[in-house]
Each structure stands twice: as C-alpha cells, then as structure tokens.
Coordinates of C-alpha atoms in Angstrom, one line a residue:
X1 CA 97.9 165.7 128.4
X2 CA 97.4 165.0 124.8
X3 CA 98.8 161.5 124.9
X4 CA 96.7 160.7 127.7
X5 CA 93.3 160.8 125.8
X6 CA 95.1 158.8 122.8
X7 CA 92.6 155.8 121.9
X8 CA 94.4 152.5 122.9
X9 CA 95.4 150.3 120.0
X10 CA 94.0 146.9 120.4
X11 CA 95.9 144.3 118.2
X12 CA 94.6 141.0 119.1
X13 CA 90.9 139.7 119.2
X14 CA 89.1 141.0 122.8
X15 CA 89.4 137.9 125.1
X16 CA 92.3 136.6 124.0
X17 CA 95.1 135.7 126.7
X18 CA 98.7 136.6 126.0
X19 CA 102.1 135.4 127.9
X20 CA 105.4 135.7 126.9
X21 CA 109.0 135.7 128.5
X22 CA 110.8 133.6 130.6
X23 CA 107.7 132.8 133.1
X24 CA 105.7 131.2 129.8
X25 CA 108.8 129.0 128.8
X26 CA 109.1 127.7 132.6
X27 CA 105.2 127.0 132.5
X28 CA 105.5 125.1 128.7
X29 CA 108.6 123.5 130.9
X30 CA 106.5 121.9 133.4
X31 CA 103.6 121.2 131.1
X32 CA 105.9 118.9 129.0
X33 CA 107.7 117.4 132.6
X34 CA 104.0 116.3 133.4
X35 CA 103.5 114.3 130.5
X36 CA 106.6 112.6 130.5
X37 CA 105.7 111.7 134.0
X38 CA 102.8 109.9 133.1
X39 CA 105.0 107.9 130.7
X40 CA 107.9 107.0 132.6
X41 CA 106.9 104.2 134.6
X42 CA 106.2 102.4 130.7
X43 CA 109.5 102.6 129.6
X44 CA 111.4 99.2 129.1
X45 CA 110.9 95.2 129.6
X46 CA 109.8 96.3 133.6
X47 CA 107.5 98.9 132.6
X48 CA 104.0 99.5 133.6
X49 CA 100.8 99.1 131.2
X50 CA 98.5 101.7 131.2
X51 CA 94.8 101.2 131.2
X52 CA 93.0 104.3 130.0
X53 CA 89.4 104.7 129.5
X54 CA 87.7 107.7 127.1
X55 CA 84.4 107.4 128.4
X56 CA 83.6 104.9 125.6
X57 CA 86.6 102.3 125.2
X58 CA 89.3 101.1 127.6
X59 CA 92.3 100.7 126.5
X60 CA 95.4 98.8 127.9
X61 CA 98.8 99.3 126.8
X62 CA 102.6 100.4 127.3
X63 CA 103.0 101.8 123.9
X64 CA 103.7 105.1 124.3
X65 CA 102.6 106.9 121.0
X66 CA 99.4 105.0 122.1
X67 CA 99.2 106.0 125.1
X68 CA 100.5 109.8 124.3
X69 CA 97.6 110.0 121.4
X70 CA 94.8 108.7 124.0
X71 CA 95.5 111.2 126.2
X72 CA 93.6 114.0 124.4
X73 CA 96.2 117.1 125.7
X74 CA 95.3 120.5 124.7
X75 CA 98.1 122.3 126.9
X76 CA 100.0 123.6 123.3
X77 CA 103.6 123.0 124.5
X78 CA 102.9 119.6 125.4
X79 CA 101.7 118.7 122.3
X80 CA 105.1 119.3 121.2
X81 CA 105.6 115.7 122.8
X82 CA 102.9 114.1 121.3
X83 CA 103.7 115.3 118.0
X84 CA 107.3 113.8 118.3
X85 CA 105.8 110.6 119.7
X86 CA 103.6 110.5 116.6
X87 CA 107.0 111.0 114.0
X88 CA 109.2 108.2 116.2
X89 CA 105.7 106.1 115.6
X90 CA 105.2 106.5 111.7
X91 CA 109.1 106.8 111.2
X92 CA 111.0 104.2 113.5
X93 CA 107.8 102.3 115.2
X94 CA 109.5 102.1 118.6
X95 CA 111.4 104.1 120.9
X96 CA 108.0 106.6 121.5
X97 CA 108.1 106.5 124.9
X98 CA 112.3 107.2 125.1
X99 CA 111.6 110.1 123.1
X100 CA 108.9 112.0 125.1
X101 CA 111.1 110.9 127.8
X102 CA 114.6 112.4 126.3
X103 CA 113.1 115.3 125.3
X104 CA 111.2 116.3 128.7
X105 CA 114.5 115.8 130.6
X106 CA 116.6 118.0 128.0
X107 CA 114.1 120.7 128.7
X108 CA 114.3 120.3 132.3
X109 CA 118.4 120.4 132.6
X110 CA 117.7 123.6 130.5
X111 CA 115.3 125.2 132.8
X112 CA 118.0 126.5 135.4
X113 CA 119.5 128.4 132.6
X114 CA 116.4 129.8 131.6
X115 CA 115.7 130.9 135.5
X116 CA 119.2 132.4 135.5
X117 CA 118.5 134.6 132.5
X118 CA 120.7 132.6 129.6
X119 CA 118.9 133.9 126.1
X120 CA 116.9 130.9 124.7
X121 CA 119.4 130.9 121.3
X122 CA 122.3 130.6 123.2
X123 CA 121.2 127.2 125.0
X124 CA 119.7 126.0 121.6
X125 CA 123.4 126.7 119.9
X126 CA 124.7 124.5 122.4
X127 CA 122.5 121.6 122.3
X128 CA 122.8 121.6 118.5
X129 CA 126.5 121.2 119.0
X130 CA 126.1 118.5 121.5
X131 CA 123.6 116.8 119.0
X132 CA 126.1 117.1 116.3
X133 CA 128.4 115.3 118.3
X134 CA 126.2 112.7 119.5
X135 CA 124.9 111.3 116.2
X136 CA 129.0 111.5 114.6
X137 CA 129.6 109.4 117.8
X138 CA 126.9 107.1 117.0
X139 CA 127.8 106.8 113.5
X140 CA 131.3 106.2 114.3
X141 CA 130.7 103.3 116.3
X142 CA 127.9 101.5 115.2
X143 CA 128.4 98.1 114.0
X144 CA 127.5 96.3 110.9
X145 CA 126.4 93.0 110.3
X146 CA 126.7 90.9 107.4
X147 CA 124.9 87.6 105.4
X148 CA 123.8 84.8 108.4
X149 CA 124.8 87.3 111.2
X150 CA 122.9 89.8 109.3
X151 CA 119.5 87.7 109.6
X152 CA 120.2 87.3 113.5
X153 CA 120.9 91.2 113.9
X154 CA 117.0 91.4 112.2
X155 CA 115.5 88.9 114.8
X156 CA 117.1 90.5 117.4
X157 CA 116.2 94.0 116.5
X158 CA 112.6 92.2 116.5
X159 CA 113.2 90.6 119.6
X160 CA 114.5 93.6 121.3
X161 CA 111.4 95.7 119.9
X162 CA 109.1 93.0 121.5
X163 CA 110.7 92.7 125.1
X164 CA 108.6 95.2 126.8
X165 CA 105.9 94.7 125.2
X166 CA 102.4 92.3 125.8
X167 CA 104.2 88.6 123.8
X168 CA 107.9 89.4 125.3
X169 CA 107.7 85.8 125.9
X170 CA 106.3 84.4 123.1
X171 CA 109.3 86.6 121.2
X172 CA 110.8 83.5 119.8
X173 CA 108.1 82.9 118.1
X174 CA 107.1 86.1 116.7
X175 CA 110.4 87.4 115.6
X176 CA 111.3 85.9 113.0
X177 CA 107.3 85.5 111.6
X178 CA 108.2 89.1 111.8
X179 CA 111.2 89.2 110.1
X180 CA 110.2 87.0 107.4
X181 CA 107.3 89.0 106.5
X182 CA 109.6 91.7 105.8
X183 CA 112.2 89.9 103.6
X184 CA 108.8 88.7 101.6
X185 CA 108.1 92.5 100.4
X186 CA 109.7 94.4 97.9
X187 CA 113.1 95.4 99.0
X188 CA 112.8 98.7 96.8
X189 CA 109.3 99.3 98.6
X190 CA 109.4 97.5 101.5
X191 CA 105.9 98.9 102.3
X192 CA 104.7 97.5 105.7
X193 CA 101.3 98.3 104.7
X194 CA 101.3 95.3 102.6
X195 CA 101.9 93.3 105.5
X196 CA 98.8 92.2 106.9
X197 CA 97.5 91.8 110.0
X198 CA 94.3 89.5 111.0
X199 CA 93.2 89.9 114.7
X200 CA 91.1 86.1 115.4
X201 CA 89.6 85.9 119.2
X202 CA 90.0 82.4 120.1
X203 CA 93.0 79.9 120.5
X204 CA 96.2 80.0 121.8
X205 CA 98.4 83.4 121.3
X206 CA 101.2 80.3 120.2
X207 CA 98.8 79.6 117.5
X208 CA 99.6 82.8 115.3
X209 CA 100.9 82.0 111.9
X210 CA 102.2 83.8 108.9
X211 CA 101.1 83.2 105.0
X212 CA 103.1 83.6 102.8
X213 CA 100.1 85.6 100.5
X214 CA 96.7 86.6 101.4
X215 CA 94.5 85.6 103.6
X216 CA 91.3 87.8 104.5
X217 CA 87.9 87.1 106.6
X218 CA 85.2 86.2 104.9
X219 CA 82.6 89.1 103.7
X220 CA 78.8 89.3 103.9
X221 CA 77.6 86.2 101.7
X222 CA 74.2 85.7 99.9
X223 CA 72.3 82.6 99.2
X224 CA 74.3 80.2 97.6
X225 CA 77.2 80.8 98.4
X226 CA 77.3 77.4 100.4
X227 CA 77.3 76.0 97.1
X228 CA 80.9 77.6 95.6
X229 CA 83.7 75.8 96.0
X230 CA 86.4 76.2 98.8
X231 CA 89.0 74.5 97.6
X232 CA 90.6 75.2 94.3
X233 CA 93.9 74.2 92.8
X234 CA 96.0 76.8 90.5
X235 CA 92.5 78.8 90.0
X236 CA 92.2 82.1 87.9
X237 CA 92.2 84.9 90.1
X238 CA 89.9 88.0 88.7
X239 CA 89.7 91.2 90.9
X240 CA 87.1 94.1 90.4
X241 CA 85.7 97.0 91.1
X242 CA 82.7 96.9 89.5
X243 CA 79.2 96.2 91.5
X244 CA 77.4 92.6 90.3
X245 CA 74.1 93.2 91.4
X246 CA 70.5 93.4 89.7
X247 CA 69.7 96.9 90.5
X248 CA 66.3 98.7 89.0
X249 CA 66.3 102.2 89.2
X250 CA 64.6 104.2 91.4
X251 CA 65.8 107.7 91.4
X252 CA 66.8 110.2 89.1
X253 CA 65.4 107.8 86.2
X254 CA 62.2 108.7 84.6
X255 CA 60.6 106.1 81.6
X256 CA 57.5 107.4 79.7
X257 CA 55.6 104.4 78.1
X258 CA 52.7 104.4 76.4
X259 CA 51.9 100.4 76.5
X260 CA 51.9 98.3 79.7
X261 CA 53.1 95.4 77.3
X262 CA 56.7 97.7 76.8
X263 CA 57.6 98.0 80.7
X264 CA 58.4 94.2 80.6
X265 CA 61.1 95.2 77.9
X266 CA 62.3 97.3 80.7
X267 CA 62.7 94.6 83.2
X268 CA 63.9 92.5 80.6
X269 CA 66.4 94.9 79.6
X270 CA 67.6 95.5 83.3
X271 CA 67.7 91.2 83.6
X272 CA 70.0 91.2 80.2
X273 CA 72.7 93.8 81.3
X274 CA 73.3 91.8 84.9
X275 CA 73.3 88.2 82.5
X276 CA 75.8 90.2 80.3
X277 CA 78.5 90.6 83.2
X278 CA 78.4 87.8 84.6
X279 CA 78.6 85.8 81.2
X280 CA 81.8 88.1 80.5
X281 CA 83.0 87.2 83.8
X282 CA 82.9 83.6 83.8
X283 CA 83.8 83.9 79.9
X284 CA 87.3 85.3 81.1
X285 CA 88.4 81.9 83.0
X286 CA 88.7 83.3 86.0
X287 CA 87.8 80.3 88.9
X288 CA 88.0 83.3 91.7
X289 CA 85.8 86.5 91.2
X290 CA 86.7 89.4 94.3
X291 CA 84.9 92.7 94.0
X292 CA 85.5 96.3 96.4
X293 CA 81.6 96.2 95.6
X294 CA 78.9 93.6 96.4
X295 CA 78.0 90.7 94.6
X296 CA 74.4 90.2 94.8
X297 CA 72.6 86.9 95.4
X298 CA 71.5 86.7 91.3
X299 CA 75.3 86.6 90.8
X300 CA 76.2 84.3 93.9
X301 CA 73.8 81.4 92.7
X302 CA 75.4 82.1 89.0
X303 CA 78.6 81.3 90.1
X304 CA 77.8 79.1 92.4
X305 CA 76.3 76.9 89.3
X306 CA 79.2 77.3 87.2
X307 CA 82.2 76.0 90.0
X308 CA 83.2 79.9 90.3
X309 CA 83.8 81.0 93.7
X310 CA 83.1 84.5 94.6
X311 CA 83.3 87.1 97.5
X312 CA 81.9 90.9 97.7
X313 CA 82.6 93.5 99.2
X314 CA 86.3 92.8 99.9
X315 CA 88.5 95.9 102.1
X316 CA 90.9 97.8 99.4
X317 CA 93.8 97.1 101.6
X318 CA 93.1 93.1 101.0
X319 CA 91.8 93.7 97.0
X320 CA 95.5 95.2 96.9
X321 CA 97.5 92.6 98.3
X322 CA 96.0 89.6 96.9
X323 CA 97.0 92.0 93.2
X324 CA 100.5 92.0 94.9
X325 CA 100.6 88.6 95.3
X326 CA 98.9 86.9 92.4
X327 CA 100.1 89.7 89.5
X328 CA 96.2 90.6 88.8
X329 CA 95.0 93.5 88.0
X330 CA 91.8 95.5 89.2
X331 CA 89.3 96.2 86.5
X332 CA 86.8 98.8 87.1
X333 CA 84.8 97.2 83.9
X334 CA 84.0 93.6 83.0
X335 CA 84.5 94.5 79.5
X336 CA 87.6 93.1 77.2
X337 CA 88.5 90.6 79.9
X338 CA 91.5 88.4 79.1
X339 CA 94.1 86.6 80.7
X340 CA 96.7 89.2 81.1
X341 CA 94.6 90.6 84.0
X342 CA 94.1 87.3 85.4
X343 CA 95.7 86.3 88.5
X344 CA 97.1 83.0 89.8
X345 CA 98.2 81.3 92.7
X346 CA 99.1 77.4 93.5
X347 CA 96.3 77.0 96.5
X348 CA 92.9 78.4 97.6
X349 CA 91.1 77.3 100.5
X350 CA 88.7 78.6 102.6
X351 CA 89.2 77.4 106.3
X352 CA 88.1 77.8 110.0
X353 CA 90.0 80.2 112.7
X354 CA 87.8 80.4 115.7
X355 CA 84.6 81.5 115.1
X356 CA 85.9 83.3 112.0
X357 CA 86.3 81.5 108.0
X358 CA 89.1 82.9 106.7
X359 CA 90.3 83.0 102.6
X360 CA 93.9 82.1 102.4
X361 CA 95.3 82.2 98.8
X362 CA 98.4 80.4 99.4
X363 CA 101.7 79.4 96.8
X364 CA 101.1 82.8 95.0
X365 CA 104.5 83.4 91.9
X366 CA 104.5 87.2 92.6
X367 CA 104.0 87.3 96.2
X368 CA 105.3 90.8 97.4
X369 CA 103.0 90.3 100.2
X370 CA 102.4 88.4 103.4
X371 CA 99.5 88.1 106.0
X372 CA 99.9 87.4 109.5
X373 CA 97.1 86.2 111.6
X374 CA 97.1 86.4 115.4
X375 CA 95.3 84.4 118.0
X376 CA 94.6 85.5 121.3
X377 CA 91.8 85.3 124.5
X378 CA 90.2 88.5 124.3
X379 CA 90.1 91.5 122.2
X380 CA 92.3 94.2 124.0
X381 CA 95.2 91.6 124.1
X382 CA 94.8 91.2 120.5
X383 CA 95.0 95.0 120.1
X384 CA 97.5 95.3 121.9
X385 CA 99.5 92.6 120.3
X386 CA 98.5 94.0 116.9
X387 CA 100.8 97.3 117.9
X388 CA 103.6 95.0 119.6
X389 CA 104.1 93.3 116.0
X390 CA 103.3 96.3 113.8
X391 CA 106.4 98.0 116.0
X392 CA 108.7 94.9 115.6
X393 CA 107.7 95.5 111.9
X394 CA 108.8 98.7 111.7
X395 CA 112.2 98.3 113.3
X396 CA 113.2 95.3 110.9
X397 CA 112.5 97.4 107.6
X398 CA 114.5 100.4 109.4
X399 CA 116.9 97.9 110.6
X400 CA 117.1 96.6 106.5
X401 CA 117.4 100.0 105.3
X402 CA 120.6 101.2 107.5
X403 CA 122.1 97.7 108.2
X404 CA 124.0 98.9 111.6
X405 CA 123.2 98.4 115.2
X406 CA 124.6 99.8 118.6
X407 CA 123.5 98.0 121.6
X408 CA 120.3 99.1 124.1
X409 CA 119.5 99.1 127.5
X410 CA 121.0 102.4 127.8
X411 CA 124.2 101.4 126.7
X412 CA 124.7 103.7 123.9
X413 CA 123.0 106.3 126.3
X414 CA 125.8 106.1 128.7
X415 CA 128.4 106.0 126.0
X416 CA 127.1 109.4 124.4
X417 CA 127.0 111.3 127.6
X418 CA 130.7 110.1 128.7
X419 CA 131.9 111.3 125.2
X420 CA 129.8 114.7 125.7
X421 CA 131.1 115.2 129.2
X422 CA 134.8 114.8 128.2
X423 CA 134.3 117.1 125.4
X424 CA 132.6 120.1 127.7
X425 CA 136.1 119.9 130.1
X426 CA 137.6 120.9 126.7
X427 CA 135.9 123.9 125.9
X428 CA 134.8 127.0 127.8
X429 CA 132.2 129.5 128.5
X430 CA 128.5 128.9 128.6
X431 CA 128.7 125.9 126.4
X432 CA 130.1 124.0 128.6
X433 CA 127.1 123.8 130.9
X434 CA 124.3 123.5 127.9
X435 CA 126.2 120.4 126.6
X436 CA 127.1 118.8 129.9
X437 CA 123.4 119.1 130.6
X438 CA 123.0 117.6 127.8
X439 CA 124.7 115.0 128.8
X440 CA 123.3 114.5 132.0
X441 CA 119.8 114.4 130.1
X442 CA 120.5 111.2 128.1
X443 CA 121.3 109.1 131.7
X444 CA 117.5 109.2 132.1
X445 CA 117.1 106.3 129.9
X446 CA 119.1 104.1 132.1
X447 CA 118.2 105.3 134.7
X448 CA 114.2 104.6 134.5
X449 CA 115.1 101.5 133.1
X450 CA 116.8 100.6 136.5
X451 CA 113.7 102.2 138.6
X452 CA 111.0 100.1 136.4
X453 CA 112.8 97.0 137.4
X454 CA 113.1 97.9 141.3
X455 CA 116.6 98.3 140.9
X456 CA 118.8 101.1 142.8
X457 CA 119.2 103.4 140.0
X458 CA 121.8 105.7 141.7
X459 CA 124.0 102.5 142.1
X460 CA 123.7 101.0 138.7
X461 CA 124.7 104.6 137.2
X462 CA 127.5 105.0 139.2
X463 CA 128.8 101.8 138.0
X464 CA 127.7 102.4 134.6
X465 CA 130.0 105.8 134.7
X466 CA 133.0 103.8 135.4
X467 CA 132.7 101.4 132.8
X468 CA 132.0 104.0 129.9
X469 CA 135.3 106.6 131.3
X470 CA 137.6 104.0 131.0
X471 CA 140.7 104.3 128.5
X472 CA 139.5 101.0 126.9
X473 CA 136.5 100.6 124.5
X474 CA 135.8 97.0 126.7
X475 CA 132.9 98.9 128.6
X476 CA 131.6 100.7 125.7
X477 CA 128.4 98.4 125.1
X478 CA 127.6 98.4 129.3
X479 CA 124.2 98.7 129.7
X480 CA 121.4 98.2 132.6
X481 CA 120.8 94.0 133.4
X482 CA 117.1 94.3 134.1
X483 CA 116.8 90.7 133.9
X484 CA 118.4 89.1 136.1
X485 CA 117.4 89.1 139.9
X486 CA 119.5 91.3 141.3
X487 CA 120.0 93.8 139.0
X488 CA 123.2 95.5 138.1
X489 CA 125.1 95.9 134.6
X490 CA 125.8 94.1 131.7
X491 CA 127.4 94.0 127.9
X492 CA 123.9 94.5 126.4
X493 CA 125.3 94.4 122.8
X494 CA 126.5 90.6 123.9
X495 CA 122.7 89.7 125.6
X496 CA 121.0 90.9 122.4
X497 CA 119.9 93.9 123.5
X498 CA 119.8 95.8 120.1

C-alpha cells in the first residue's frame, strides 16, 4: 500500500521523448536506408544530378557530400551518414556517395539479425573481423606504380575521379592541369588549399588554364589606378597588412585647442603620417604594393605617379599564395622595410578573362603554388565544376601520399566479398552470417553502378561472381563496363578505371 503512494522519480526534463531497444535501431535502420535512397541513383559515370532548391539557391549536382550537406536532415541516426560523407569529403575528396551508400546497405543486411534478436555487440564483432579482413586483402593486392607509370597512375586517378562528374569529357584536359597543380606544391605539405581556384563566367569550359603562380581578380580600385602600370618585368613584390588610407578621426579621439590657427597643425599632422608610409613604401623598391586592407585613392594616385602598381583589399587566401610563390613576407608595419621581405617574380601582367581583369604573377623562383582558372556558360556549371576539380585534387595528393592503386568500377568490391564469402564457409556459428552479409553488402557498388547505366544488374553480378571465384587471379580486376552499349564486364584496372 505504501509503495503505491511513493512519489515517481522523474529523471529526464518533462516533454522529452524516449525510445530504446530493438524497435529504435530498426527505425534509425530505415531512416539511414531513406537517405541512401535519395543518393543512389548519383553514384557513378551513369548517375543522375540532383537539382535541389533551399528556398533561396538552387543547386545542381551529383556530388554526394554536396548533395548529403544540402539536405538539412535532422533525423539523428541519419546524420550518421552525413557525417561520414563529410570525413570521405575533407579526407579522400571522392568516393562520398559510395560511402553513404556502403554503409546504409551494411546496416540493412544487419537488420534481420537485429529482428531475430542477435545482441548488437555480437553483429559488430563480426563486421570488425570482416573489416579486418577486407583492408589486409586490399593491402595485399594493391599495386604500385613507379617513375613515368607513376605520373599516368596520377592522371588516371584524376581521370577516374572526374568520369561521373559535370567535365567527364573534357577529362583530358583537366587531368593532368590537375595533376600538375599538385606536383607544383610542397611535397612535405602538399596543402591543396594553396591551390587556387578562379571561377570566370564566360568562354569556353576548353578555355581553363593553370598558372603556374598567382593569379587573382582584380579588387575595388580608386582614382588613378588607370594610371599604374600593368605590365612589369622582374618587379619587387611587397605584401602588407597595414591600411594606406588618409583617415581623420572621428571617435573616441578628443583634441582641446585653444587657437583655430593650431587645428591646421592637426590636419597637417594627419597629411604627414599617410606621406610617411607611403614614402617608406616606395623607399623599399618594391614595384608591386598588395595590402589585406584598402588602399585609399591619396595612395593610388601616389603610386600611380611614381610607376608603382598597387591593389587593396586583397583575400588572405590570395595575400598567402602570392608569399608562397614569390618568397615575400607580410608586414603588418611599413616600418624598417628592406629587401629581405621583398618578393619577386619574372612576369606581372594584368589581363582580360571575360568580363573579369585578372592579376597573374607569373615565372615566380619559389612557387609552391598554383592557380587554376576555369571558364564556363553559367554560374551553377562553374560551381559545380569548381567541386569536380577540387575532388580530382584531392585524390591525386592521396594518390601521392600512398602510391598504390586497385582498380574501380566495383572491381575491388567484388574481389573483397568473394574473399569474405570463402572465408565465412570456414568458420562457424553466428559469424558466419554477420560476415557473409557483409559480404553481400559490398556488391551494391556494382550493382548500382549497373542500374545507373540501364544495365541488368542481376546478370552483370552473376557473371561478375564467376570471374572473381575462380582458382586464377586473371578475373581479379573484373569490374562493371558501363561504357560501352551493351553493358556487361570488363578488366577495369586495364580501362583505367582507378
């Protein structure tokens, strides 16, 4: 009777919805199914663009880490998926989609077990195992490439990167821009950041072009700026961070005078500290003054006078590269300027791209850097080219970094569930079934790949499971042919497919 009356202990805030068990991980199941099936039809050189429009901006594109952030999920679980769309993106570049993908159909194989009553821990010891196996496999049989068949491995991997994208056919072109924007960084750094992309509306998309340096749209200009050169030989480069502008204060500044006659002292004062700079500025050598902060028309007509070109407010991503590739440094005072912190370079020029004037600094001795400047009709196909690049990007610096390949177009997909299917018939229990999922799980790659091209997916798999369970390793690199007409397999390492 006692216990009846007992007050009831409330441990979470009033309103707040709980679930747990095995009807909650079905539900997270199905939440993460229905993303991936908004993704599938993306996957590979057959997949479908996806236009998607946030009340504001449309957006067009097959890119799934795109796609996947433009979304806006809130269902928790599913955000699972977009967070390891968003580590593929920052870490690899490519492959988001086949993630989201891979990881959906893993968690669907494992939802009969689930329904059956297996404990969670037991079906994630097994598909650790039949991880552990996969990656030894894939370690095991990559292949590695070497001096001139090393460079084609790197346009391939760029190639490969580009085929389902927007330019898959301008991919002779772009693949090796790409890949020799790479070998023009640091190897130690190999930041792609310093890689830099210009987006110009206008032209031919076969009118792209890589500099080997800097080049950088031209920033808000004052009067006289007409007048600076735009063509300078082996000029002085200085960079700073320092604002060049005649400024009188107006707040927080109070002056007490007791003579009208002393305010022009003031003025005058204000007039000598501007002269100052720029006299130390022009003092230092320097043919080529770029600031973070503006340069103010006083200055612009200064330099103007003098043979000194000039540009303000200048982006912090371009201030850095044009350091990276001339060897100047960014002073935050113009005081004690000398030549160490000068820059140099064999060419400036100031030229036309569309509508745009663009600053290329050209020939630089320490150039760590590169700029490539795409051309295109209209502004969502230069967006979406931007990603197609920065992707291929990404996979030749990773592709640099481990220096081995195994083929694509499902290929190593197929190989990795045949090896995981002959090692379940060795072993017993309910391990068998979790890694024999498993391996069923990783034939969804191919098979989409067949289904975006209009291909009889149940066909090309069936064939594709031949080839990989034979004694011999002469079907190993078998893959989906999406190219060809009629459809049907193919050695993918062979075609390039990397």
């Amino acid at each position: 009777m006692n216990a009846a009356f007992q007050p009831q202990i409330i441990l979470l805030r009033e309103g707040t919805d709980t679930s747990q068990g095995k009807s909650q991980i079905i539900s997270n199941i199905n939440a993460c199914q229905a993303v991936a099936e908004t993704l599938r039809t993306t996957l590979g050189p057959r997949g479908m663009d996806k236009l998607v429009f946030n009340g504001q901006k449309t957006t067009i594109s097959n890119d799934g880490a795109t796609i996947m952030k433009l979304l806006d999920i809130v269902h928790p679980a599913a955000k699972t998926l977009v967070d390891i769309s968003m580590a593929q993106d920052a870490e690899v570049g490519d492959g988001t989609t086949s993630v989201v993908l891979l990881a959906a159909e893993i968690l669907k194989e494992c939802k009969d077990f689930i329904e059956d009553g297996l404990h969670p821990r037991i079906i994630i010891r097994g598909l650790r195992e039949a991880c552990n196996i996969a990656t030894a496999k894939i370690q095991e049989i990559s292949i590695l490439q070497e001096n001139e068949l090393f460079r084609q491995l790197l346009e391939k991997c760029a190639g490969t990167a580009l085929n389902s994208k927007l330019i898959a056919r301008q991919k002779h072109l772009f693949a090796p821009m790409v890949v020799d924007a790479v070998t023009m960084l640091d190897p130690d750094l190999c930041d792609i950041k310093l890689v830099g992309i210009k987006k110009v509306t206008g032209g031919s998309v076969t009118d792209s072009q890589l500099v080997q340096g800097v080049a950088f749209k031209k920033t808000f200009s004052y009067a006289g700026f007409e007048q600076q050169p735009k063509h300078l030989k082996s000029p002085a480069i200085l960079l700073l961070n320092v604002e060049l502008e005649l400024k009188s204060e107006k707040e927080n500044a109070e002056v007490r005078i007791t003579d009208p006659d002393q305010y022009q002292s003031i003025v005058d004062a204000e007039w000598k500290i501007i002269y100052d700079k720029l006299d130390m500025c022009v003092d230092s050598g320097a043919k080529i003054i770029l600031s973070r902060l503006p340069i103010g028309d006083l200055a612009t007509q200064y330099f103007a006078d003098r043979g000194i070109f000039s540009a303000g407010r200048v982006a912090t991503d371009d201030l850095d590269r044009v350091a990276k590739a001339t060897g100047a440094f960014v002073q935050t005072s113009v005081q004690g300027l000398n030549g160490a912190v000068l820059g140099h370079c064999d060419v400036f020029e100031e030229r036309g791209l569309g509508d745009e004037r663009f600053n290329f600094f050209s020939g630089c001795p320490k150039a760590k850097t590169a700029t490539i400047i795409l051309r295109g009709g209209g502004e969502q196909f230069l967006e979406e080219t931007e990603r197609s690049v920065h992707d291929a990007l990404m996979i030749v610096k990773r592709a640099l970094a481990s220096r081995k390949v195994v083929a694509g177009g499902g290929a190593i997909e197929m190989e990795l569930s045949s090896v995981l299917r002959k090692h379940s018939r060795t072993i017993e229990g309910k391990q068998q079934l979790i890694i024999n999922s498993f391996a069923k799980a990783l034939e969804i790659i191919p098979r989409q790949l067949a289904d975006n091209a209009g291909i009889d997916s149940t066909d090309v798999l069936n064939r594709l499971r031949k080839e990989h369970s034979a004694a011999s390793d002469a079907g190993r690199w078998m893959g989906v042919d999406v190219l060809c007409e009629g459809g049907g397999t193919c050695d993918t390492f062979l075609a390039g497919v990397w």
